[in-house]
C-alpha positions as a printed Julia matrix, in Angstrom:
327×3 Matrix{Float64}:
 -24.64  51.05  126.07
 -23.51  48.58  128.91
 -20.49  50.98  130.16
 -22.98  53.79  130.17
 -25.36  52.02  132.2
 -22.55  50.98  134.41
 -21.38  54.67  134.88
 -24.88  55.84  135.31
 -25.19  53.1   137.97
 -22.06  53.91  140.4
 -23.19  57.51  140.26
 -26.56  57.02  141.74
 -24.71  54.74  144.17
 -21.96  57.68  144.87
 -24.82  59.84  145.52
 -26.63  58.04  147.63
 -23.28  57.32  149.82
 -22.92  61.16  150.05
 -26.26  61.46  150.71
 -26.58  59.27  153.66
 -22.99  60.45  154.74
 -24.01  63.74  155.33
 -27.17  62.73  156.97
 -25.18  61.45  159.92
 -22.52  64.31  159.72
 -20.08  63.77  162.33
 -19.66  65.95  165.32
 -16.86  68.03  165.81
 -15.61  70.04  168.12
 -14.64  73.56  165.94
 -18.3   73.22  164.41
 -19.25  76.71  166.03
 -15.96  78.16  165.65
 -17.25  80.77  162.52
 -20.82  81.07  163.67
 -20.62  81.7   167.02
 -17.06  81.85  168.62
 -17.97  83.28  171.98
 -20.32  80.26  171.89
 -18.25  78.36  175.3
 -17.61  81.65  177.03
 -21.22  82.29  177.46
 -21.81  79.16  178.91
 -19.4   78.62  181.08
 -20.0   81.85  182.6
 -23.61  81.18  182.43
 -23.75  77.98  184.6
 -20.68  79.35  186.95
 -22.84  81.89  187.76
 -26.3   79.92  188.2
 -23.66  77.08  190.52
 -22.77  79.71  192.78
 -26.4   81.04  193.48
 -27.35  77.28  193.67
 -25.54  74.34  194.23
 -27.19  71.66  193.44
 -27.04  72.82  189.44
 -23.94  70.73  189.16
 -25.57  67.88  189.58
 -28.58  68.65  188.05
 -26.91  70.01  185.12
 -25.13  66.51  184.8
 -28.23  64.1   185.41
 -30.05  66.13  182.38
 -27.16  65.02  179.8
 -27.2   61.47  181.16
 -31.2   61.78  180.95
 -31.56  63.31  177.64
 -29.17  61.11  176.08
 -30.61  58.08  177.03
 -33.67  58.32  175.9
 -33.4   59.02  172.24
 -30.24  60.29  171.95
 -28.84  63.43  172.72
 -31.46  65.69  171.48
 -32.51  68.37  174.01
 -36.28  66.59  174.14
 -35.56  66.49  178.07
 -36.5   70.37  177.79
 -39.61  70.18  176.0
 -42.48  71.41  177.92
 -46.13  69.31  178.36
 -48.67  70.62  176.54
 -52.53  69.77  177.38
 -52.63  66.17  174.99
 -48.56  65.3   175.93
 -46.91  64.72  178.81
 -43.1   65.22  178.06
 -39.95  63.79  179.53
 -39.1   66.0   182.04
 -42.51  65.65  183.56
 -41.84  62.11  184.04
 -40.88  60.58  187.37
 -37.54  59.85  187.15
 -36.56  63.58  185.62
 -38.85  65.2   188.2
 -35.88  66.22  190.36
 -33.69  67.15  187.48
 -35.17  71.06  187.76
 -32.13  73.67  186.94
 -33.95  73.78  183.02
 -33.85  77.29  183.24
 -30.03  77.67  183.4
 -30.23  76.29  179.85
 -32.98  78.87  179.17
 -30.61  81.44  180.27
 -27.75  80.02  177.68
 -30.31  79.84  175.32
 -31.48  83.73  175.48
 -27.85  85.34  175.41
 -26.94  83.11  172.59
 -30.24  84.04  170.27
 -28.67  87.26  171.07
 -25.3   86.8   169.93
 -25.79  84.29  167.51
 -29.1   83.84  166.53
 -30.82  80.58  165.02
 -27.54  78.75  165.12
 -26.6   76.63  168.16
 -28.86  74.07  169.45
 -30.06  73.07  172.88
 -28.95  69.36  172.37
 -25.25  71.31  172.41
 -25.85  73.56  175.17
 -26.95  70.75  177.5
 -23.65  68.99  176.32
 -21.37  72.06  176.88
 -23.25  72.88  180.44
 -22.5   69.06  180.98
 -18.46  69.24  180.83
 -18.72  72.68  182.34
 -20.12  71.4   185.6
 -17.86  68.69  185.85
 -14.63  70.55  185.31
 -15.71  73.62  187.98
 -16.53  70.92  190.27
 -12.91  69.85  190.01
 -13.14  67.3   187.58
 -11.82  66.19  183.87
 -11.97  69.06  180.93
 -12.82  67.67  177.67
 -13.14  69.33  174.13
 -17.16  68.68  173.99
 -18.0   67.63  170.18
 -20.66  69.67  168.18
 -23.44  69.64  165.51
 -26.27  68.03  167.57
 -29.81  68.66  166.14
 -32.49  69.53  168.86
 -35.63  66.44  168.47
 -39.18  67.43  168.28
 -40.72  64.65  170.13
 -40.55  64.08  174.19
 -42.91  61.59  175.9
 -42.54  61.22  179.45
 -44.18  57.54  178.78
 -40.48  56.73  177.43
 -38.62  57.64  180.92
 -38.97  54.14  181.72
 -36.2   53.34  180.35
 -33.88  55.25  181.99
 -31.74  52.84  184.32
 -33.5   52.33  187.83
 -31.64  52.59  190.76
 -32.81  49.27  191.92
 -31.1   47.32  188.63
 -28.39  44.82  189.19
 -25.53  44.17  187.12
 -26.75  42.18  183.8
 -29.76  44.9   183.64
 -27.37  47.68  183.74
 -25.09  45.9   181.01
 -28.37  45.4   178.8
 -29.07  48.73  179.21
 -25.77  50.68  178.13
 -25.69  48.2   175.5
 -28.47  49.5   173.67
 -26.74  52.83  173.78
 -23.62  51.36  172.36
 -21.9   52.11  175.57
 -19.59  49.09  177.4
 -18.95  47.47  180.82
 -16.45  50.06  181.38
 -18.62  52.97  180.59
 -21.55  52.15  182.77
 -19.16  51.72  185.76
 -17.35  55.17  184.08
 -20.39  57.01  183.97
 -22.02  55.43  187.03
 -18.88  57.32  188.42
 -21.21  60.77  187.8
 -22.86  59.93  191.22
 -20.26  61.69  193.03
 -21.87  64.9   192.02
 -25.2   64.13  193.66
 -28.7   63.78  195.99
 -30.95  60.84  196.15
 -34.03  61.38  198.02
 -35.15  59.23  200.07
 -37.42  57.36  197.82
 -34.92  55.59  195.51
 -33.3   53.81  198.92
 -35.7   53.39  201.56
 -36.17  50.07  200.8
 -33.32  48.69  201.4
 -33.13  50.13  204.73
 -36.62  49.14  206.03
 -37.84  45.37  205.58
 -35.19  44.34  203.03
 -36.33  40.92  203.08
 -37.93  38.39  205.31
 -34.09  37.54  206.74
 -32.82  40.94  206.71
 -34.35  44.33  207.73
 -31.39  45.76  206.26
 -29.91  45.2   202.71
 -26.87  43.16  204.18
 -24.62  44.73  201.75
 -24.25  47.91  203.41
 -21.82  49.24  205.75
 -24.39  48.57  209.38
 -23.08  52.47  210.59
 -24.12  53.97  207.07
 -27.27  51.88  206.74
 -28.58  52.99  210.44
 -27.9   56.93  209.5
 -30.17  55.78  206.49
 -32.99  54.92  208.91
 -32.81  57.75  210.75
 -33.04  60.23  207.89
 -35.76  58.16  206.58
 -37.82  56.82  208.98
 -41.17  54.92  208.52
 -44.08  56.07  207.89
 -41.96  58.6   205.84
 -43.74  61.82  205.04
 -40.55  64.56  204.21
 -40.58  64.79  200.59
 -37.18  66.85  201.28
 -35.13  64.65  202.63
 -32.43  62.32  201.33
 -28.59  61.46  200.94
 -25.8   62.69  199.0
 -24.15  59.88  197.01
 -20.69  60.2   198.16
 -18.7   62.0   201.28
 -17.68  64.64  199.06
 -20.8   65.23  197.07
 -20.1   68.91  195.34
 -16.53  68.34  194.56
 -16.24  65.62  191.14
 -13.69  63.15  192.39
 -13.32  59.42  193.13
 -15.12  59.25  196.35
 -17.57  57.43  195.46
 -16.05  54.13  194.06
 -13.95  54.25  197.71
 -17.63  54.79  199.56
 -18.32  51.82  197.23
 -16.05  49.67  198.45
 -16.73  50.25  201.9
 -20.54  49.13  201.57
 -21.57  53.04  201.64
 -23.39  53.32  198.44
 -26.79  54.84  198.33
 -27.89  53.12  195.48
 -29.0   49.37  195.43
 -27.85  49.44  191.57
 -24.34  51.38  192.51
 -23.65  48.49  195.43
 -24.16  45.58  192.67
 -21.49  47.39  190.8
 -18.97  45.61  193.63
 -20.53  42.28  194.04
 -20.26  41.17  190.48
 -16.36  40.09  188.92
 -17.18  41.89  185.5
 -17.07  45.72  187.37
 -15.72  45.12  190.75
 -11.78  45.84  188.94
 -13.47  48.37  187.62
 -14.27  49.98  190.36
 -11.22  49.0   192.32
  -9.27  50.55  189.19
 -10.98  54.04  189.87
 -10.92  53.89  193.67
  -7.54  53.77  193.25
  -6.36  56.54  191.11
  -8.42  59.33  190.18
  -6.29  60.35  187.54
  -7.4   56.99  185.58
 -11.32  57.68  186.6
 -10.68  61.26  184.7
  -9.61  60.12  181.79
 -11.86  57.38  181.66
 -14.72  59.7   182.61
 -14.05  62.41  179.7
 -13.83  59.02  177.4
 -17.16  57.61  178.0
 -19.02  61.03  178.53
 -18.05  62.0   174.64
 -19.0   58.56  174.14
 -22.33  59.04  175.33
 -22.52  62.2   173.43
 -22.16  60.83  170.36
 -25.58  58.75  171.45
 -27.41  60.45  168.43
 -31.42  61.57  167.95
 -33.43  61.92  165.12
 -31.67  63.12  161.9
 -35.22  65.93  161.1
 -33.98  67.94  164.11
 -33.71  71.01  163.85
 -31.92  74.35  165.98
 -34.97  75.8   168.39
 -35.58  78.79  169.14
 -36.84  78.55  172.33
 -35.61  75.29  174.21
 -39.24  74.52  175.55
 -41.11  74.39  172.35
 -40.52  73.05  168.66
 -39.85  75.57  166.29
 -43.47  74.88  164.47
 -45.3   76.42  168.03
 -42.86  78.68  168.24
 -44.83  82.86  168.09
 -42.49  85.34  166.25
């Protein structure tokens, strides 16, 4: 009787193993290779065309993956509209200049077309992600596959995104929760050189810094008065801003070099050079691009693997869960 109970015993224990196994199925990168082979093709073609009628969707395009994986994992609730009792993630402050949703939308309707029901949004945003960064002459990267798209998005939970006035420690607390390291926050931070910051996210640390300095001392004094002068006080133009690095549409090193010359835009990109754990870091990248690349393409699947709830499901329409969803 006691063997059989023993047998019955490490079955139910094999079962639950393959059980919770498959519930966190790892991605792959051939996962659409039966169901929908012309799957990359459309959206590379898709977001190459939308980049050369705008481009800022580069950037945009780049910010959403960052966004939507942060928050609770890589789930495609960063394109879930409001409704009248919830106020979802992209309406929230920080994602307000994120816009370009509706080059996912586009993806979205050829691919119900070609492959219906089958690929998610969480996977578009992730394919649209490496896409941008390789036409803007960065790092290719075989994008892994087999996201589920979330059904929850509260724009409450955009606080948590990392602030461009954080230093240091609160940027290493932060990637830490996502499972990312040192070397991926300055890696990823690297993202910047595709990029706009209005005005907002700076001003203040080029108008009354502090009672000693009108001007965050940190910055290059040439770069900090063209600052001023794009944003003056009382500042009333919505519009206006910076680009993050010299060579803002082209994905390259620049910005660790504008880094190390006190140019960066970003009170929480500057730290990245005043503290000992990420200044070698940056050096590292400033230095050779090739090494930033390969890093970059690292951390970003990295990041990717950032996973959301495990009762996703594949939308239909990347605005709305599939339960509101009108047939």
């Amino acid at each position: 009787m006691a063997p059989l109970l023993a047998k019955n015993i490490i079955q139910i224990i094999f079962l639950l193993f393959t059980i919770f196994s498959l519930s966190k199925a790892e991605l792959h990168a051939h996962y659409y290779d039966q169901t929908c082979p012309q799957l990359e093709k459309i959206v590379s073609e898709t977001v190459l065309e939308a980049s050369n009628h705008d481009p800022k969707v580069p950037a945009r395009i780049l910010r959403m993956f960052f966004h939507d994986c942060f928050i609770r994992g890589c789930d495609a609730s960063i394109l879930l509209d409001s409704t009248a009792t919830n106020q979802a993630e992209k309406d929230g402050p920080p994602n307000v200049p994120v816009r370009s949703f509706y080059v996912i939308d586009d993806v979205k309707a050829k691919l119900e077309s070609a492959c219906p029901h089958t690929v998610s949004c969480a996977d578009i945003i992730a394919i649209a992600a490496r896409d941008v960064v390789t036409m803007s002459g960065g790092p290719y990267w075989s994008v892994l596959k087999g996201r589920k798209d979330g059904m929850v998005s509260k724009a409450s939970d955009t606080v948590n995104l990392p602030a461009p006035t954080l230093n240091v420690s609160q940027l290493i607390q932060s990637f830490a929760k996502r499972g990312l390291g040192v070397k991926d926050m300055v890696t990823l931070s690297g993202g910047h050189t595709l990029g706009f910051s209005h005005c907002s996210s700076f001003v203040a640390r080029v108008h009354n810094f502090s009672l000693l300095h009108a001007v965050d001392p940190r910055m290059n004094k040439e770069f900090a008065l063209g600052l001023r002068n794009k944003c003056p006080k009382p500042f009333n133009n919505g519009d206006a801003g910076q680009f993050l690095d010299s060579t803002a549409s082209v994905f390259d090193n620049d910005y660790y070099k504008q880094l190390l010359a006190g140019k960066g835009v970003f009170s929480s990109d500057q730290s990245l050079v005043d503290d000992y754990r990420t200044r070698w870091i940056v050096e590292a990248f400033a230095r050779d691009q090739s090494l930033f690349f390969k890093e970059f393409a690292a951390s970003m699947l990295k990041l990717g693997n950032v996973r959301g709830s495990e009762n996703g499901e594949v939308r239909l329409n990347c605005r709305i869960p599939n339960w509101r969803h009108k047939y």
